[in-house]
Amino acid sequence: QVQLVESGGGPVQAGGSLRLSCAASESSSSSGCMGWFRQSPGKEREGVALIYPVTGGSRVAYADSVKGRFTISQDNAKKTLYLQMNTLSPEDTAMYYCAARGPGTYCSGAYLSRSSDWNYWGQGTQVTVSS
């Protein structure tokens, strides 16, 4: 069982930055694929970024809408996942969720569009970008 707790959301003006954090109860090797999703009212949950361990390091993937602006990273010692968000726009306004697929699960960039295949979710943190 992987427990996830997000923090770091809040209001920000367009063009600003925020860093979201997700504290996990398990290490990255036990959590497997970890990622960030977002959902705004009336829209489907959207995969934003994911990261997973590979031999010698990690691999990341991003949604096209955030490439070049958002950076996902992980501090394994702290069992914490981060999402650095720069150049925010009102279109980024959403509830942001941390997720993990769990130990022993496969991961690839394709899982950004497969939210139903993620087994563990945090409670979410709201990001509101004003113009």
PDB file of C-alpha atoms in Angstrom:
ATOM      1  CA  GLN A   1       0.000   0.000   0.000  1.00  0.00           C
ATOM      2  CA  VAL A   2       1.472   3.328  -1.087  1.00  0.00           C
ATOM      3  CA  GLN A   3       0.237   6.475   0.604  1.00  0.00           C
ATOM      4  CA  LEU A   4       0.709   9.817  -1.115  1.00  0.00           C
ATOM      5  CA  VAL A   5       0.315  13.324   0.270  1.00  0.00           C
ATOM      6  CA  GLU A   6       0.582  16.364  -1.993  1.00  0.00           C
ATOM      7  CA  SER A   7       1.424  19.917  -0.995  1.00  0.00           C
ATOM      8  CA  GLY A   8       2.540  23.165  -2.576  1.00  0.00           C
ATOM      9  CA  GLY A   9      -0.517  24.236  -4.499  1.00  0.00           C
ATOM     10  CA  GLY A  10      -2.092  27.661  -4.225  1.00  0.00           C
ATOM     11  CA  PRO A  11      -2.876  30.826  -6.149  1.00  0.00           C
ATOM     12  CA  VAL A  12      -0.313  32.266  -8.532  1.00  0.00           C
ATOM     13  CA  GLN A  13      -0.322  34.877 -11.259  1.00  0.00           C
ATOM     14  CA  ALA A  14       0.181  34.003 -14.899  1.00  0.00           C
ATOM     15  CA  GLY A  15       3.858  33.692 -15.721  1.00  0.00           C
ATOM     16  CA  GLY A  16       4.685  32.633 -12.185  1.00  0.00           C
ATOM     17  CA  SER A  17       6.018  29.401 -10.767  1.00  0.00           C
ATOM     18  CA  LEU A  18       5.033  26.810  -8.197  1.00  0.00           C
ATOM     19  CA  ARG A  19       6.626  23.623  -6.944  1.00  0.00           C
ATOM     20  CA  LEU A  20       4.387  20.779  -5.924  1.00  0.00           C
ATOM     21  CA  SER A  21       5.594  18.067  -3.577  1.00  0.00           C
ATOM     22  CA  CYS A  22       4.299  14.562  -2.974  1.00  0.00           C
ATOM     23  CA  ALA A  23       5.450  12.661   0.082  1.00  0.00           C
ATOM     24  CA  ALA A  24       5.286   8.918  -0.443  1.00  0.00           C
ATOM     25  CA  SER A  25       5.159   6.229   2.191  1.00  0.00           C
ATOM     26  CA  GLU A  26       7.335   3.937   0.075  1.00  0.00           C
ATOM     27  CA  SER A  27      10.598   4.349  -1.798  1.00  0.00           C
ATOM     28  CA  SER A  28      10.650   4.794  -5.559  1.00  0.00           C
ATOM     29  CA  SER A  29      11.622   1.168  -6.018  1.00  0.00           C
ATOM     30  CA  SER A  30       8.473   0.164  -4.171  1.00  0.00           C
ATOM     31  CA  SER A  31       6.247   2.842  -5.635  1.00  0.00           C
ATOM     32  CA  GLY A  32       7.276   2.079  -9.189  1.00  0.00           C
ATOM     33  CA  CYS A  33       6.063   4.548 -11.762  1.00  0.00           C
ATOM     34  CA  MET A  34       5.142   7.868 -10.164  1.00  0.00           C
ATOM     35  CA  GLY A  35       3.457  10.788 -11.787  1.00  0.00           C
ATOM     36  CA  TRP A  36       1.350  13.915 -11.683  1.00  0.00           C
ATOM     37  CA  PHE A  37      -2.137  14.249 -13.093  1.00  0.00           C
ATOM     38  CA  ARG A  38      -4.496  17.190 -13.114  1.00  0.00           C
ATOM     39  CA  GLN A  39      -8.197  17.700 -13.451  1.00  0.00           C
ATOM     40  CA  SER A  40     -10.267  20.822 -13.831  1.00  0.00           C
ATOM     41  CA  PRO A  41     -14.065  21.010 -13.559  1.00  0.00           C
ATOM     42  CA  GLY A  42     -15.840  19.448 -16.501  1.00  0.00           C
ATOM     43  CA  LYS A  43     -12.671  17.920 -17.914  1.00  0.00           C
ATOM     44  CA  GLU A  44     -11.161  14.469 -17.783  1.00  0.00           C
ATOM     45  CA  ARG A  45      -8.144  13.758 -15.651  1.00  0.00           C
ATOM     46  CA  GLU A  46      -5.007  14.527 -17.651  1.00  0.00           C
ATOM     47  CA  GLY A  47      -1.558  13.042 -17.233  1.00  0.00           C
ATOM     48  CA  VAL A  48       1.044  15.780 -16.775  1.00  0.00           C
ATOM     49  CA  ALA A  49       4.346  14.036 -16.105  1.00  0.00           C
ATOM     50  CA  LEU A  50       5.722  10.748 -14.899  1.00  0.00           C
ATOM     51  CA  ILE A  51       9.028   9.329 -13.722  1.00  0.00           C
ATOM     52  CA  TYR A  52      10.235   5.789 -13.199  1.00  0.00           C
ATOM     53  CA  PRO A  53      13.476   4.125 -12.220  1.00  0.00           C
ATOM     54  CA  VAL A  54      15.670   2.474 -14.818  1.00  0.00           C
ATOM     55  CA  THR A  55      19.113   0.975 -14.435  1.00  0.00           C
ATOM     56  CA  GLY A  56      21.486   3.770 -13.590  1.00  0.00           C
ATOM     57  CA  GLY A  57      18.888   6.488 -13.227  1.00  0.00           C
ATOM     58  CA  SER A  58      15.343   7.376 -14.123  1.00  0.00           C
ATOM     59  CA  ARG A  59      13.227   8.149 -17.151  1.00  0.00           C
ATOM     60  CA  VAL A  60      10.629  10.887 -17.494  1.00  0.00           C
ATOM     61  CA  ALA A  61       7.757  11.734 -19.791  1.00  0.00           C
ATOM     62  CA  TYR A  62       5.629  14.858 -20.158  1.00  0.00           C
ATOM     63  CA  ALA A  63       2.371  15.867 -21.705  1.00  0.00           C
ATOM     64  CA  ASP A  64       2.897  18.072 -24.745  1.00  0.00           C
ATOM     65  CA  SER A  65       1.031  20.898 -23.026  1.00  0.00           C
ATOM     66  CA  VAL A  66       3.675  21.211 -20.297  1.00  0.00           C
ATOM     67  CA  LYS A  67       6.907  20.278 -22.074  1.00  0.00           C
ATOM     68  CA  GLY A  68       9.563  22.886 -21.518  1.00  0.00           C
ATOM     69  CA  ARG A  69       7.644  24.448 -18.603  1.00  0.00           C
ATOM     70  CA  PHE A  70       7.237  21.659 -16.046  1.00  0.00           C
ATOM     71  CA  THR A  71       9.913  19.420 -14.577  1.00  0.00           C
ATOM     72  CA  ILE A  72       9.288  16.249 -12.613  1.00  0.00           C
ATOM     73  CA  SER A  73      11.927  15.028 -10.194  1.00  0.00           C
ATOM     74  CA  GLN A  74      12.351  12.708  -7.272  1.00  0.00           C
ATOM     75  CA  ASP A  75      14.353  12.706  -4.065  1.00  0.00           C
ATOM     76  CA  ASN A  76      14.659   9.049  -3.200  1.00  0.00           C
ATOM     77  CA  ALA A  77      16.181   9.699   0.213  1.00  0.00           C
ATOM     78  CA  LYS A  78      13.166  11.802   1.178  1.00  0.00           C
ATOM     79  CA  LYS A  79      10.712   9.593  -0.724  1.00  0.00           C
ATOM     80  CA  THR A  80       9.339  12.757  -2.262  1.00  0.00           C
ATOM     81  CA  LEU A  81       8.171  13.520  -5.768  1.00  0.00           C
ATOM     82  CA  TYR A  82       8.259  17.062  -7.113  1.00  0.00           C
ATOM     83  CA  LEU A  83       6.711  18.978  -9.954  1.00  0.00           C
ATOM     84  CA  GLN A  84       8.350  22.296 -10.751  1.00  0.00           C
ATOM     85  CA  MET A  85       5.921  24.389 -12.766  1.00  0.00           C
ATOM     86  CA  ASN A  86       7.164  27.499 -14.556  1.00  0.00           C
ATOM     87  CA  THR A  87       5.545  30.008 -16.871  1.00  0.00           C
ATOM     88  CA  LEU A  88       2.122  29.098 -15.572  1.00  0.00           C
ATOM     89  CA  SER A  89      -0.984  30.126 -17.473  1.00  0.00           C
ATOM     90  CA  PRO A  90      -4.673  30.140 -16.514  1.00  0.00           C
ATOM     91  CA  GLU A  91      -5.032  26.933 -18.557  1.00  0.00           C
ATOM     92  CA  ASP A  92      -2.906  25.204 -15.926  1.00  0.00           C
ATOM     93  CA  THR A  93      -5.543  25.818 -13.274  1.00  0.00           C
ATOM     94  CA  ALA A  94      -6.621  22.446 -11.909  1.00  0.00           C
ATOM     95  CA  MET A  95      -6.499  20.043  -9.017  1.00  0.00           C
ATOM     96  CA  TYR A  96      -3.151  18.303  -9.216  1.00  0.00           C
ATOM     97  CA  TYR A  97      -2.846  14.703  -8.085  1.00  0.00           C
ATOM     98  CA  CYS A  98       0.190  12.612  -7.306  1.00  0.00           C
ATOM     99  CA  ALA A  99      -0.085   8.959  -8.340  1.00  0.00           C
ATOM    100  CA  ALA A 100       1.875   5.745  -8.210  1.00  0.00           C
ATOM    101  CA  ARG A 101       1.413   2.488 -10.077  1.00  0.00           C
ATOM    102  CA  GLY A 102       2.941   0.393  -7.316  1.00  0.00           C
ATOM    103  CA  PRO A 103       5.754  -2.125  -6.959  1.00  0.00           C
ATOM    104  CA  GLY A 104       6.560  -4.475  -9.762  1.00  0.00           C
ATOM    105  CA  THR A 105       4.474  -2.626 -12.326  1.00  0.00           C
ATOM    106  CA  TYR A 106       5.576  -1.678 -15.792  1.00  0.00           C
ATOM    107  CA  CYS A 107       5.940   1.966 -16.760  1.00  0.00           C
ATOM    108  CA  SER A 108       6.308   3.996 -19.916  1.00  0.00           C
ATOM    109  CA  GLY A 109       5.248   7.354 -21.237  1.00  0.00           C
ATOM    110  CA  ALA A 110       2.044   5.774 -22.494  1.00  0.00           C
ATOM    111  CA  TYR A 111       0.762   5.639 -18.938  1.00  0.00           C
ATOM    112  CA  LEU A 112       0.239   9.384 -18.963  1.00  0.00           C
ATOM    113  CA  SER A 113      -2.941   8.699 -20.895  1.00  0.00           C
ATOM    114  CA  ARG A 114      -3.960   5.693 -18.815  1.00  0.00           C
ATOM    115  CA  SER A 115      -5.064   7.108 -15.474  1.00  0.00           C
ATOM    116  CA  SER A 116      -7.181   4.015 -14.765  1.00  0.00           C
ATOM    117  CA  ASP A 117      -3.992   1.932 -14.617  1.00  0.00           C
ATOM    118  CA  TRP A 118      -2.606   3.868 -11.660  1.00  0.00           C
ATOM    119  CA  ASN A 119      -3.270   2.195  -8.348  1.00  0.00           C
ATOM    120  CA  TYR A 120      -2.501   4.820  -5.726  1.00  0.00           C
ATOM    121  CA  TRP A 121      -3.590   8.446  -5.564  1.00  0.00           C
ATOM    122  CA  GLY A 122      -3.110  11.395  -3.275  1.00  0.00           C
ATOM    123  CA  GLN A 123      -5.903  13.697  -2.210  1.00  0.00           C
ATOM    124  CA  GLY A 124      -4.864  16.462  -4.597  1.00  0.00           C
ATOM    125  CA  THR A 125      -3.638  20.031  -4.279  1.00  0.00           C
ATOM    126  CA  GLN A 126      -5.336  22.946  -6.017  1.00  0.00           C
ATOM    127  CA  VAL A 127      -3.412  25.212  -8.362  1.00  0.00           C
ATOM    128  CA  THR A 128      -5.142  28.400  -9.460  1.00  0.00           C
ATOM    129  CA  VAL A 129      -3.481  30.664 -12.014  1.00  0.00           C
ATOM    130  CA  SER A 130      -4.932  34.126 -12.482  1.00  0.00           C
ATOM    131  CA  SER A 131      -4.415  36.284 -15.546  1.00  0.00           C
TER     132      SER A 131
END
